[in-house]
Coordinates of C-alpha atoms and ligand atoms in Angstrom, one line a residue:
M1 CA -34.0 -3.8 -51.4
C2 CA -33.4 -0.4 -49.8
G3 CA -32.6 2.4 -52.2
I4 CA -30.6 5.6 -51.7
V5 CA -30.6 8.9 -53.6
A6 CA -29.0 12.1 -52.5
Y7 CA -28.2 15.5 -54.0
I8 CA -26.1 18.6 -53.4
G9 CA -25.9 21.4 -55.9
K10 CA -27.6 24.5 -57.1
K11 CA -31.0 23.1 -58.0
Q12 CA -33.9 22.3 -55.7
A13 CA -33.2 18.8 -54.4
Y14 CA -36.8 17.7 -53.8
P15 CA -37.9 17.0 -57.4
I16 CA -34.6 15.2 -58.1
L17 CA -35.0 13.1 -54.9
V18 CA -38.6 12.1 -55.7
K19 CA -37.8 11.1 -59.2
G20 CA -34.8 9.2 -58.0
L21 CA -36.9 7.4 -55.4
Q22 CA -39.4 6.5 -58.1
R23 CA -36.5 5.1 -60.2
L24 CA -35.5 3.0 -57.2
E25 CA -38.9 1.6 -56.6
Y26 CA -38.1 -1.5 -58.6
R27 CA -35.7 -2.7 -55.9
G28 CA -38.6 -3.5 -53.6
Y29 CA -39.4 -1.5 -50.5
D30 CA -42.2 -0.8 -48.0
S31 CA -41.7 2.8 -46.8
A32 CA -40.0 6.0 -48.1
G33 CA -38.5 9.1 -46.7
I34 CA -36.7 12.4 -47.5
A35 CA -34.6 14.9 -45.6
L36 CA -34.1 18.4 -47.0
L37 CA -31.6 20.9 -45.7
N38 CA -32.4 24.6 -46.2
G39 CA -30.9 26.2 -43.1
D40 CA -33.2 23.9 -41.1
L41 CA -33.6 20.2 -41.5
H42 CA -37.0 18.9 -42.7
I43 CA -37.7 15.2 -42.6
Y44 CA -40.7 13.5 -44.1
K45 CA -41.3 9.7 -43.9
K46 CA -44.2 7.5 -44.9
Q47 CA -45.0 3.9 -44.9
G48 CA -46.1 2.6 -48.3
K49 CA -45.2 3.8 -51.7
V50 CA -43.3 6.9 -52.9
D51 CA -46.7 8.3 -54.1
Q52 CA -47.9 8.4 -50.5
L53 CA -44.8 10.3 -49.5
V54 CA -45.5 12.8 -52.3
N55 CA -49.1 13.2 -51.2
L56 CA -47.8 14.0 -47.7
M57 CA -45.4 16.5 -49.1
H58 CA -48.0 18.7 -50.9
E59 CA -48.5 21.0 -48.0
K60 CA -44.9 20.9 -46.7
D61 CA -41.8 23.0 -47.2
Q62 CA -40.1 21.4 -50.2
T63 CA -37.2 23.8 -50.5
G64 CA -33.5 23.0 -50.1
K65 CA -30.6 22.6 -52.4
M66 CA -29.4 19.4 -50.7
G67 CA -31.1 16.4 -49.4
I68 CA -31.3 12.6 -49.1
G69 CA -34.0 10.2 -49.9
H70 CA -34.5 6.5 -49.1
T71 CA -36.8 3.6 -49.8
R72 CA -36.7 1.1 -47.0
W73 CA -37.2 -2.7 -47.1
A74 CA -37.8 -3.6 -43.5
T75 CA -35.3 -5.8 -41.7
H76 CA -35.1 -4.4 -38.1
G77 CA -38.6 -3.3 -37.1
L78 CA -41.9 -3.0 -38.8
P79 CA -42.4 -1.1 -42.1
N80 CA -44.0 2.0 -40.5
D81 CA -43.4 5.8 -40.6
I82 CA -41.1 5.8 -37.6
N83 CA -38.8 3.1 -38.8
A84 CA -38.6 4.6 -42.2
H85 CA -35.4 6.5 -43.0
P86 CA -33.9 9.1 -42.7
H87 CA -32.9 8.8 -39.1
T88 CA -31.5 11.5 -36.9
S89 CA -29.0 11.7 -34.0
Q90 CA -29.7 12.6 -30.4
S91 CA -29.7 16.4 -31.0
G92 CA -31.3 16.1 -34.4
R93 CA -28.3 17.7 -36.2
I94 CA -27.1 14.5 -38.0
V95 CA -29.4 12.8 -40.4
L96 CA -28.7 9.7 -42.4
V97 CA -30.0 7.0 -44.6
H98 CA -28.6 3.5 -44.7
N99 CA -28.7 0.3 -46.8
G100 CA -27.5 -3.0 -45.3
I101 CA -27.5 -4.3 -41.7
I102 CA -25.4 -3.1 -38.7
E103 CA -24.9 -6.5 -37.1
N104 CA -23.6 -5.2 -33.8
Y105 CA -26.2 -2.5 -33.5
A106 CA -27.5 -3.9 -30.2
S107 CA -24.2 -3.6 -28.3
I108 CA -23.6 -0.1 -29.7
K109 CA -27.1 0.9 -28.8
Q110 CA -26.6 -0.3 -25.2
E111 CA -23.5 1.9 -24.8
L112 CA -25.3 4.9 -26.3
V113 CA -28.3 4.4 -24.0
K114 CA -25.9 4.3 -21.1
A115 CA -24.5 7.6 -22.3
G116 CA -28.0 9.0 -22.2
H117 CA -29.1 8.6 -25.9
Q118 CA -32.8 8.0 -26.5
F119 CA -34.0 6.1 -29.6
S120 CA -37.3 6.5 -31.3
S121 CA -37.2 3.6 -33.8
E122 CA -36.5 -0.1 -33.7
T123 CA -33.9 0.1 -36.5
D124 CA -30.2 -0.6 -36.6
T125 CA -29.8 2.5 -38.7
E126 CA -30.7 5.0 -36.0
V127 CA -27.9 3.7 -33.9
L128 CA -25.4 4.9 -36.6
A129 CA -26.8 8.5 -36.5
H130 CA -26.4 8.6 -32.8
L131 CA -22.9 7.1 -32.9
I132 CA -21.7 9.6 -35.4
E133 CA -22.8 12.5 -33.3
E134 CA -21.3 11.0 -30.2
V135 CA -17.9 10.6 -31.9
M136 CA -18.2 14.1 -33.4
D137 CA -18.7 15.6 -29.9
A138 CA -16.2 13.4 -28.1
E139 CA -13.4 13.9 -30.7
N140 CA -14.4 17.4 -31.7
V141 CA -14.1 16.5 -35.4
D142 CA -16.0 17.4 -38.5
L143 CA -18.7 15.2 -40.1
A144 CA -16.5 13.3 -42.5
E145 CA -14.0 12.4 -39.8
A146 CA -16.7 11.5 -37.4
V147 CA -18.2 9.1 -40.0
R148 CA -14.8 7.6 -40.6
L149 CA -14.1 7.0 -36.9
A150 CA -17.6 5.8 -36.1
L151 CA -17.4 3.2 -38.9
H152 CA -14.4 1.6 -37.1
S153 CA -16.9 0.4 -34.4
V154 CA -19.4 -1.0 -36.9
V155 CA -19.7 -4.7 -37.9
G156 CA -22.0 -5.4 -40.9
A157 CA -22.9 -4.0 -44.3
Y158 CA -23.6 -0.4 -45.1
A159 CA -24.1 2.2 -47.7
I160 CA -24.8 5.4 -45.9
V161 CA -25.3 9.1 -46.8
V162 CA -25.1 11.6 -44.0
M163 CA -25.9 15.3 -43.6
D164 CA -25.1 17.6 -40.8
R165 CA -27.4 20.6 -40.2
E166 CA -24.3 22.6 -39.1
Q167 CA -22.3 21.8 -42.2
P168 CA -24.6 22.5 -45.1
Q169 CA -21.8 22.6 -47.6
Q170 CA -21.3 18.9 -47.7
L171 CA -22.7 15.4 -48.1
V172 CA -20.8 12.4 -46.8
G173 CA -21.3 8.9 -48.1
A174 CA -19.6 5.6 -47.2
R175 CA -19.9 1.9 -48.2
K176 CA -19.1 -1.6 -47.2
S177 CA -20.6 -4.6 -48.9
S178 CA -23.5 -2.5 -50.1
P179 CA -23.1 -0.4 -53.3
L180 CA -22.9 3.4 -53.5
V181 CA -22.2 5.4 -56.6
V182 CA -21.3 9.0 -56.9
G183 CA -22.6 11.1 -59.9
L184 CA -20.5 14.1 -60.9
G185 CA -22.5 16.9 -62.6
E186 CA -21.7 20.6 -63.2
N187 CA -21.4 22.0 -59.8
E188 CA -23.6 19.3 -58.4
Y189 CA -23.2 15.8 -57.0
F190 CA -25.4 12.8 -56.6
L191 CA -25.1 9.7 -54.5
A192 CA -27.2 6.6 -55.0
S193 CA -27.4 2.9 -54.3
D194 CA -27.3 2.3 -58.1
A195 CA -27.0 4.4 -61.2
T196 CA -30.7 4.5 -62.1
P197 CA -31.5 7.8 -60.3
I198 CA -28.4 9.4 -61.6
V199 CA -28.4 8.5 -65.3
E200 CA -30.7 11.4 -66.4
H201 CA -28.5 14.0 -64.7
T202 CA -24.9 12.9 -65.5
K203 CA -23.0 10.1 -67.2
N204 CA -19.9 10.5 -65.1
V205 CA -19.8 8.3 -62.0
V206 CA -17.5 6.9 -59.4
Y207 CA -18.2 3.6 -57.8
L208 CA -17.1 3.6 -54.2
N209 CA -15.1 0.6 -53.0
D210 CA -15.6 -1.1 -49.6
E211 CA -14.6 1.0 -46.6
E212 CA -14.3 4.2 -48.6
I213 CA -15.8 7.5 -47.5
V214 CA -16.7 10.2 -49.9
V215 CA -17.1 13.9 -49.1
L216 CA -19.0 15.9 -51.7
D217 CA -18.4 19.6 -50.9
R218 CA -20.0 22.6 -52.7
N219 CA -16.6 24.4 -52.6
S220 CA -13.9 21.8 -52.8
G221 CA -15.6 19.1 -54.8
I222 CA -15.1 15.4 -54.3
E223 CA -12.7 13.8 -51.9
I224 CA -12.4 10.1 -51.1
R225 CA -10.6 8.5 -48.2
N226 CA -10.6 5.0 -47.0
I227 CA -11.4 4.0 -43.4
R228 CA -7.6 4.1 -42.7
N229 CA -7.6 7.7 -43.7
E230 CA -5.6 7.2 -47.0
V231 CA -6.6 9.5 -49.8
I232 CA -8.0 7.6 -52.8
T233 CA -8.0 9.0 -56.3
P234 CA -11.5 8.8 -57.7
Y235 CA -11.8 6.6 -60.8
I236 CA -14.4 8.3 -63.0
Q237 CA -16.3 6.0 -65.3
A238 CA -18.9 6.8 -68.0
L239 CA -22.3 5.3 -67.5
E240 CA -23.4 3.1 -70.3
I241 CA -27.1 2.9 -69.3
K242 CA -29.5 4.7 -71.6
L243 CA -32.4 6.6 -70.1
E244 CA -35.0 4.7 -72.3
K245 CA -33.7 1.5 -70.8
I246 CA -35.0 2.4 -67.4
E247 CA -38.4 3.7 -68.6
K248 CA -41.4 1.7 -69.7
S249 CA -41.4 3.0 -73.3
G250 CA -45.1 2.4 -73.8
Y251 CA -45.4 -1.0 -72.1
D252 CA -47.7 -1.3 -69.1
H253 CA -45.0 -2.9 -67.0
F254 CA -41.3 -3.2 -66.9
M255 CA -41.6 -7.0 -66.8
L256 CA -43.6 -7.1 -70.1
K257 CA -41.1 -4.8 -71.7
E258 CA -38.2 -6.9 -70.5
I259 CA -39.8 -10.1 -71.7
Y260 CA -40.2 -8.5 -75.1
E261 CA -36.7 -7.1 -75.1
Q262 CA -35.2 -10.6 -75.1
T263 CA -34.7 -10.7 -78.9
E264 CA -32.4 -7.8 -78.4
S265 CA -30.9 -8.5 -75.0
V266 CA -29.8 -12.0 -76.0
R267 CA -28.4 -10.5 -79.2
D268 CA -26.5 -8.0 -77.0
S269 CA -25.1 -10.8 -74.9
L270 CA -23.8 -12.5 -77.9
R271 CA -22.7 -9.4 -79.8
G272 CA -19.0 -9.3 -80.6
R273 CA -18.5 -12.7 -78.9
L274 CA -19.7 -15.1 -81.5
N275 CA -19.1 -15.4 -85.2
A276 CA -20.4 -18.8 -86.3
N277 CA -19.1 -18.5 -89.9
E278 CA -15.5 -17.9 -88.8
G279 CA -15.9 -20.3 -85.9
I280 CA -15.0 -17.5 -83.4
I281 CA -16.1 -17.5 -79.8
A282 CA -14.5 -14.5 -77.9
L283 CA -15.2 -13.9 -74.3
G284 CA -12.7 -11.1 -73.7
G285 CA -13.4 -10.9 -70.0
I286 CA -12.1 -14.4 -69.3
K287 CA -9.2 -14.4 -71.8
E288 CA -6.5 -13.9 -69.1
Y289 CA -7.9 -16.8 -67.1
E290 CA -9.1 -19.0 -70.0
Q291 CA -6.7 -21.8 -69.1
K292 CA -8.4 -22.1 -65.7
L293 CA -11.6 -22.9 -67.6
L294 CA -10.1 -25.1 -70.1
N295 CA -8.1 -27.1 -67.5
A296 CA -10.9 -27.3 -64.9
N297 CA -11.6 -30.7 -63.6
R298 CA -14.7 -29.4 -61.9
I299 CA -16.8 -26.3 -62.0
I300 CA -18.7 -25.1 -59.0
I301 CA -21.5 -22.6 -59.8
V302 CA -22.8 -20.4 -57.0
A303 CA -26.0 -18.3 -57.3
C304 CA -29.4 -17.5 -55.8
G305 CA -32.9 -17.3 -57.1
T306 CA -33.4 -17.2 -60.9
S307 CA -29.6 -17.1 -61.3
W308 CA -29.4 -20.4 -59.5
H309 CA -31.8 -21.8 -62.1
A310 CA -29.6 -20.5 -64.9
A311 CA -26.7 -22.3 -63.1
L312 CA -28.6 -25.6 -63.3
V313 CA -29.0 -25.1 -67.0
G314 CA -25.3 -24.3 -67.0
E315 CA -24.6 -27.7 -65.4
Y316 CA -26.3 -29.5 -68.2
M317 CA -24.4 -27.4 -70.8
F318 CA -20.9 -27.8 -69.2
E319 CA -21.4 -31.5 -68.8
D320 CA -23.0 -32.1 -72.2
I321 CA -20.9 -29.7 -74.4
A322 CA -17.7 -29.2 -72.4
R323 CA -17.5 -32.6 -70.6
I324 CA -16.6 -30.9 -67.3
P325 CA -18.4 -32.1 -64.1
V326 CA -20.4 -29.3 -62.4
E327 CA -21.8 -28.7 -59.0
V328 CA -24.5 -26.1 -58.6
E329 CA -24.7 -24.5 -55.1
Y330 CA -27.1 -22.2 -53.4
A331 CA -24.7 -19.4 -52.4
S332 CA -26.4 -19.2 -49.0
E333 CA -25.7 -22.9 -48.3
F334 CA -22.2 -23.0 -49.8
R335 CA -21.0 -20.0 -47.7
Y336 CA -21.8 -21.8 -44.4
R337 CA -20.4 -25.2 -45.3
N338 CA -16.8 -26.1 -45.3
P339 CA -16.7 -26.9 -49.0
V340 CA -13.9 -28.8 -50.6
I341 CA -12.2 -26.6 -53.1
R342 CA -9.1 -27.7 -55.0
P343 CA -7.7 -24.4 -56.2
E344 CA -5.6 -25.9 -58.9
T345 CA -8.3 -27.8 -60.7
D346 CA -11.6 -26.3 -59.6
L347 CA -13.2 -23.2 -61.1
V348 CA -15.9 -21.3 -59.4
I349 CA -18.5 -19.4 -61.4
A350 CA -20.8 -16.9 -59.7
I351 CA -24.0 -15.9 -61.5
S352 CA -25.8 -12.7 -60.4
Q353 CA -28.0 -10.3 -62.3
S354 CA -27.5 -7.4 -59.8
G355 CA -23.9 -8.4 -58.9
E356 CA -24.8 -7.3 -55.3
T357 CA -26.5 -10.4 -53.8
A358 CA -25.0 -10.7 -50.3
D359 CA -25.0 -14.5 -50.2
T360 CA -23.3 -14.8 -53.6
L361 CA -20.7 -12.2 -52.6
A362 CA -20.0 -14.1 -49.4
A363 CA -19.7 -17.4 -51.3
I364 CA -17.2 -15.8 -53.7
E365 CA -15.1 -14.5 -50.8
L366 CA -15.1 -17.9 -49.2
A367 CA -14.0 -19.5 -52.5
K368 CA -11.3 -16.9 -52.9
S369 CA -10.1 -17.5 -49.4
K370 CA -9.6 -21.1 -50.3
G371 CA -7.5 -20.1 -53.3
A372 CA -10.1 -20.6 -56.0
T373 CA -10.3 -18.7 -59.2
V374 CA -13.7 -17.2 -59.6
F375 CA -15.5 -16.1 -62.7
G376 CA -18.5 -13.8 -62.6
I377 CA -21.6 -13.7 -64.9
C378 CA -23.2 -10.4 -64.0
N379 CA -25.6 -8.0 -65.6
V380 CA -24.9 -4.8 -63.7
V381 CA -21.7 -3.2 -64.9
G382 CA -19.3 -2.2 -62.1
S383 CA -21.3 -4.2 -59.5
S384 CA -19.5 -5.6 -56.5
I385 CA -19.5 -9.2 -57.8
A386 CA -18.2 -8.0 -61.2
R387 CA -15.4 -6.3 -59.4
T388 CA -14.5 -8.9 -56.9
T389 CA -14.2 -11.8 -59.3
H390 CA -11.0 -12.6 -61.1
A391 CA -12.6 -12.7 -64.5
G392 CA -16.0 -12.9 -66.1
A393 CA -18.5 -11.9 -68.7
Y394 CA -21.2 -9.2 -68.5
T395 CA -24.5 -10.4 -69.8
H396 CA -25.2 -6.9 -71.3
A397 CA -28.9 -7.5 -71.1
G398 CA -29.4 -3.8 -70.0
P399 CA -31.1 -2.7 -66.8
E400 CA -33.6 -5.1 -65.5
I401 CA -36.2 -3.2 -63.5
G402 CA -39.0 -5.8 -63.0
V403 CA -38.4 -7.6 -59.7
A404 CA -39.1 -11.0 -61.4
S405 CA -36.0 -11.7 -63.5
T406 CA -36.7 -12.4 -67.2
K407 CA -34.2 -11.1 -69.7
A408 CA -31.3 -11.5 -67.3
F409 CA -32.0 -15.2 -67.2
T410 CA -32.0 -15.8 -70.9
S411 CA -28.8 -13.7 -71.2
Q412 CA -27.2 -15.7 -68.4
L413 CA -27.9 -18.9 -70.4
S414 CA -26.4 -17.3 -73.5
I415 CA -23.2 -16.6 -71.7
L416 CA -23.0 -20.0 -70.1
A417 CA -23.5 -21.5 -73.6
L418 CA -20.6 -19.4 -74.9
M419 CA -18.4 -20.6 -72.0
A420 CA -19.2 -24.2 -72.6
L421 CA -18.7 -23.8 -76.3
T422 CA -15.3 -22.2 -75.7
V423 CA -14.2 -25.3 -73.9
A424 CA -15.6 -27.5 -76.6
Q425 CA -13.6 -25.6 -79.2
H426 CA -10.3 -25.7 -77.4
N427 CA -10.5 -29.1 -75.8
G428 CA -12.2 -30.9 -78.8
T429 CA -15.0 -32.4 -76.8
M430 CA -17.2 -32.7 -79.8
P431 CA -16.6 -33.1 -83.6
K432 CA -16.0 -29.8 -85.4
S433 CA -19.1 -30.2 -87.5
R434 CA -21.3 -30.6 -84.5
L435 CA -19.6 -27.6 -82.8
R436 CA -20.3 -25.5 -85.9
Q437 CA -23.9 -26.6 -85.9
L438 CA -24.3 -25.3 -82.3
L439 CA -22.6 -22.0 -83.1
V440 CA -24.8 -21.4 -86.0
E441 CA -27.9 -22.2 -84.0
L442 CA -26.8 -20.0 -81.1
E443 CA -26.3 -17.1 -83.4
N444 CA -29.8 -17.7 -84.7
I445 CA -31.4 -17.8 -81.2
P446 CA -32.5 -14.1 -81.1
Q447 CA -34.5 -14.7 -84.3
L448 CA -36.2 -17.7 -82.7
I449 CA -37.0 -15.7 -79.6
K450 CA -38.9 -13.4 -81.9
E451 CA -41.0 -16.4 -82.9
V452 CA -41.5 -17.5 -79.4
L453 CA -42.9 -14.1 -78.4
K454 CA -45.8 -14.8 -80.8
T455 CA -47.1 -17.3 -78.3
D456 CA -48.3 -14.3 -76.2
K457 CA -51.9 -14.6 -77.5
I458 CA -52.4 -18.3 -76.6
V459 CA -50.7 -17.7 -73.3
Q460 CA -53.2 -14.9 -72.5
K461 CA -56.0 -17.4 -73.2
I462 CA -54.5 -19.9 -70.8
A463 CA -53.9 -17.3 -68.2
Q464 CA -57.6 -16.4 -68.4
E465 CA -58.6 -20.0 -67.9
F466 CA -56.3 -20.7 -65.0
K467 CA -56.0 -17.4 -63.2
D468 CA -58.0 -18.7 -60.2
A469 CA -56.0 -22.0 -59.7
R470 CA -54.7 -22.4 -56.2
N471 CA -51.7 -24.6 -57.2
F472 CA -49.7 -25.2 -60.3
L473 CA -47.2 -27.9 -61.2
Y474 CA -44.4 -27.5 -63.7
L475 CA -42.7 -30.5 -65.1
G476 CA -39.7 -31.0 -67.4
R477 CA -36.8 -33.3 -67.9
G478 CA -33.1 -32.7 -68.8
Y479 CA -32.4 -29.2 -69.9
N480 CA -36.1 -28.4 -69.3
F481 CA -36.0 -29.4 -65.6
P482 CA -34.5 -26.1 -64.5
V483 CA -36.9 -24.3 -66.7
A484 CA -39.8 -26.0 -64.8
L485 CA -38.3 -24.7 -61.6
E486 CA -38.0 -21.2 -63.1
G487 CA -41.5 -21.3 -64.5
A488 CA -42.9 -22.1 -61.0
L489 CA -40.8 -19.5 -59.4
K490 CA -42.0 -16.8 -61.8
L491 CA -45.6 -17.7 -61.0
K492 CA -45.1 -17.7 -57.3
E493 CA -43.2 -14.4 -57.3
I494 CA -45.7 -12.3 -59.0
S495 CA -49.1 -14.0 -58.8
Y496 CA -48.8 -15.5 -55.3
I497 CA -50.2 -18.8 -56.6
H498 CA -48.4 -21.8 -55.1
A499 CA -46.4 -23.5 -57.7
E500 CA -43.8 -26.3 -57.8
G501 CA -41.3 -27.3 -60.4
Y502 CA -40.2 -30.9 -60.6
P503 CA -38.3 -33.3 -62.8
A504 CA -41.2 -34.9 -64.7
A505 CA -40.2 -38.5 -63.7
E506 CA -40.0 -37.6 -60.0
M507 CA -43.7 -36.7 -60.1
K508 CA -44.7 -40.2 -59.3
H509 CA -42.7 -40.0 -56.1
G510 CA -45.0 -37.4 -54.5
P511 CA -46.6 -34.6 -56.5
I512 CA -48.8 -37.1 -58.3
A513 CA -50.8 -37.3 -55.1
L514 CA -51.8 -33.7 -55.7
I515 CA -53.3 -34.2 -59.1
D516 CA -57.0 -33.9 -59.6
E517 CA -59.3 -32.2 -62.0
E518 CA -58.3 -28.8 -60.6
M519 CA -54.6 -29.1 -60.9
P520 CA -53.0 -27.3 -63.9
V521 CA -49.8 -29.1 -64.9
V522 CA -47.4 -27.3 -67.3
F523 CA -45.3 -29.8 -69.2
L524 CA -42.1 -28.8 -71.1
A525 CA -42.1 -31.4 -73.9
T526 CA -39.5 -30.0 -76.3
N527 CA -36.4 -32.0 -75.8
E528 CA -35.8 -34.6 -78.3
S529 CA -34.0 -37.1 -76.1
A530 CA -36.6 -37.4 -73.4
Y531 CA -39.7 -36.6 -75.5
D532 CA -41.2 -40.1 -75.4
K533 CA -40.6 -40.3 -71.7
I534 CA -42.3 -37.1 -71.1
L535 CA -45.2 -38.2 -73.2
S536 CA -45.7 -41.0 -70.7
N537 CA -45.6 -38.6 -67.8
I538 CA -48.3 -36.5 -69.5
Q539 CA -50.4 -39.7 -69.9
E540 CA -50.1 -40.3 -66.2
V541 CA -51.4 -36.8 -65.3
K542 CA -54.1 -37.1 -67.9
A543 CA -55.2 -40.5 -66.4
R544 CA -55.7 -38.6 -63.1
K545 CA -57.8 -35.9 -64.7
G546 CA -55.1 -33.3 -64.3
R547 CA -55.4 -30.3 -66.6
V548 CA -52.5 -30.4 -69.1
I549 CA -50.8 -27.5 -70.7
V550 CA -47.8 -28.3 -72.9
I551 CA -45.0 -26.3 -74.3
S552 CA -43.7 -28.1 -77.3
T553 CA -41.9 -27.7 -80.6
R554 CA -43.8 -27.6 -83.8
R555 CA -42.8 -31.0 -84.9
N556 CA -44.1 -32.8 -81.9
V557 CA -47.5 -31.2 -81.8
G558 CA -49.4 -33.9 -83.6
D559 CA -48.9 -36.5 -80.8
L560 CA -50.1 -34.2 -78.1
E561 CA -53.4 -33.0 -79.3
D562 CA -55.4 -35.6 -77.6
L563 CA -53.6 -35.3 -74.3
A564 CA -53.3 -31.5 -73.8
E565 CA -55.9 -28.9 -73.1
Y566 CA -53.6 -26.3 -74.4
I567 CA -50.4 -26.5 -76.5
I568 CA -48.0 -23.6 -76.7
Q569 CA -45.9 -24.1 -79.8
I570 CA -42.3 -22.9 -79.9
P571 CA -39.7 -23.3 -82.6
E572 CA -37.3 -26.1 -82.5
T573 CA -33.7 -25.5 -81.6
E574 CA -30.6 -27.5 -80.5
E575 CA -31.3 -29.1 -77.1
P576 CA -28.8 -27.1 -75.1
F577 CA -30.5 -23.8 -76.2
T578 CA -34.0 -25.0 -75.6
P579 CA -34.3 -23.3 -72.2
I580 CA -33.6 -19.9 -73.8
L581 CA -36.8 -20.4 -75.7
S582 CA -39.0 -22.6 -73.5
S583 CA -38.7 -20.2 -70.5
I584 CA -40.3 -17.3 -72.3
P585 CA -43.9 -18.6 -72.5
L586 CA -43.6 -19.3 -68.8
Q587 CA -42.6 -15.7 -68.1
L588 CA -45.6 -14.6 -70.2
L589 CA -47.9 -17.0 -68.4
A590 CA -46.8 -15.7 -64.9
Y591 CA -47.2 -12.1 -66.2
H592 CA -50.7 -12.5 -67.5
I593 CA -52.0 -14.5 -64.6
A594 CA -50.6 -11.9 -62.2
L595 CA -52.2 -9.1 -64.2
L596 CA -55.6 -10.8 -64.2
R597 CA -55.3 -11.2 -60.4
N598 CA -54.5 -7.5 -60.0
C599 CA -51.1 -8.1 -58.6
N600 CA -48.3 -5.6 -58.6
V601 CA -46.3 -7.2 -61.4
D602 CA -43.2 -5.1 -61.2
Q603 CA -43.0 -4.8 -57.4
P604 CA -44.4 -8.0 -55.9
R605 CA -45.1 -8.0 -52.2
N606 CA -42.1 -8.7 -49.9
L607 CA -39.6 -9.3 -52.7
A608 CA -36.6 -7.3 -53.5
K609 CA -34.7 -6.9 -56.8
S610 CA -31.3 -6.9 -55.2
V611 CA -31.0 -8.8 -52.0
T612 CA -28.2 -7.1 -50.2
V613 CA -28.8 -8.8 -46.8
E614 CA -28.2 -12.5 -46.1
Ligands
G6P701 C1 -33.8 -11.7 -55.7 C2 -34.6 -11.4 -57.0 C3 -34.5 -12.5 -58.0 C4 -33.1 -12.9 -58.2 C5 -32.3 -13.2 -56.9 C6 -30.8 -13.4 -57.2 O1 -34.5 -12.7 -55.1 O2 -35.9 -11.0 -56.7 O3 -35.1 -12.1 -59.2 O4 -33.0 -14.0 -59.1 O5 -32.5 -12.2 -56.0 O6 -30.4 -12.1 -57.6 P1 -29.1 -11.9 -58.5 O7 -29.1 -10.4 -58.7 O8 -27.9 -12.4 -57.7 O9 -29.2 -12.6 -59.8

């Protein structure tokens, strides 16, 4: 969703801001804008991509050693030039960019209109710029204090960066429920909604906490206060992200790069946490709360999107390996129910790649308010969910830039497997010899992913054949049912073909009516226990002339040859780890079909990488 980058220092801000906005493109947006301060304020905004903004800027004044940039994902008002950020105050002296939603903007606006303010956009953000100026004038305070006081009247989520034409020595930022990170360079400072625009300039960062306001001053440096005006000591952290991780490194798209990275990303998820020979499973981040996991009578997993699909696989794993009952909840539903949580015996696990998903955050807060212990499984280090949960494990998959989640998913599955195996080891839910088999197999999974990636060629052929299909059906059973859902989601997200995932046996209760000679049906037929059953389901589709594509393990291939138009062979593995392998050809299939349909693979229409609004 919206992205922020801001700079104050000795260099020209414009190239830094443009590069930063390009780095933020992955989040999903529909307009972009920049404000530069060089004695005067210059504001440039454009609907569409950052490149279109850059074209507009060719003839313009690009000078200024401070500035703010923004990519907007429309919420209040159309995605057009006027609604794009930055927005200015009544007199034009205050300019700001904003991520999040000001929920009470309408009532604030009403008051301001009464006081004579005129608004030019439909956004909630513009209200904030006007409000800050109003407070500044009424209270006769400087920018930072005006921001602090103004935020007392605001309900909602925000990450903001504000400049005042009359105070060119400082940038002011603030956050609540929407991330903002400060980069500390040599006599220069950066502010951004995530670390990607900062990483090439400095490795030293400070993540703001909720209701904190930062002042970055050319003369006096960094100062942080909270909304209650208490001074906060900045906690400086070193960024671990490497620059090459946020670049395409020769691949045509981030998504393809990230699919191919999975051998390494899953290895990184397991690194230092699993030693099959010694029988060691070590998830350091949950050590302090391990008893909560081991003694849990029930696990509730909350998540959204692809992470929710990972949670469903987790359900199978925890029940199968750890013998703990699990409920998987859409965070957005969970947060508005009155869920029954037994703090002593329930454990809540939140899964999120970005660690910033608004609904997941709210679900965590609800669970905490009911006394629950919450574990997080996040990819982005230092993210809000990682910080608000009691314990957890980072997936360490590295930055995921493609909007459609790929490597984060397989890494989430790897962490869930480690958690379930931890319980098995301590609670003795399976014979030691079986546990050892699973550990050995999990350690070997990165190697098997390498094998799976070799299916790319056949997948490309299939993509060519089916690129014009109007609908797709994905069917799987057991561990592969969530994979069917995830495969369908991948295709929808980036190729805009309608696709449904279903438990294979449920097909006869509805989707079978859709099957004709034009309907491609992707079957996941890898799992030993349900293999014969799924073979019957394939027969049922075949009998209705459906076009069958099967993902199967090598051993099973013989039986399928007469039934399937295409077979994608993947290596065999232990059933609980099957989804880590079987999801990969589906990622590739979505990628190649989207490519052939000329879709924007990395930034699909309307979608955002990090959904910071509910
Ligand atoms: C968005 C993204 C999805 C992601 C979902 C949940 O919809 O486009 O790829 O699965 O949010 O995000 P999270 O960061 O919480 O995993």
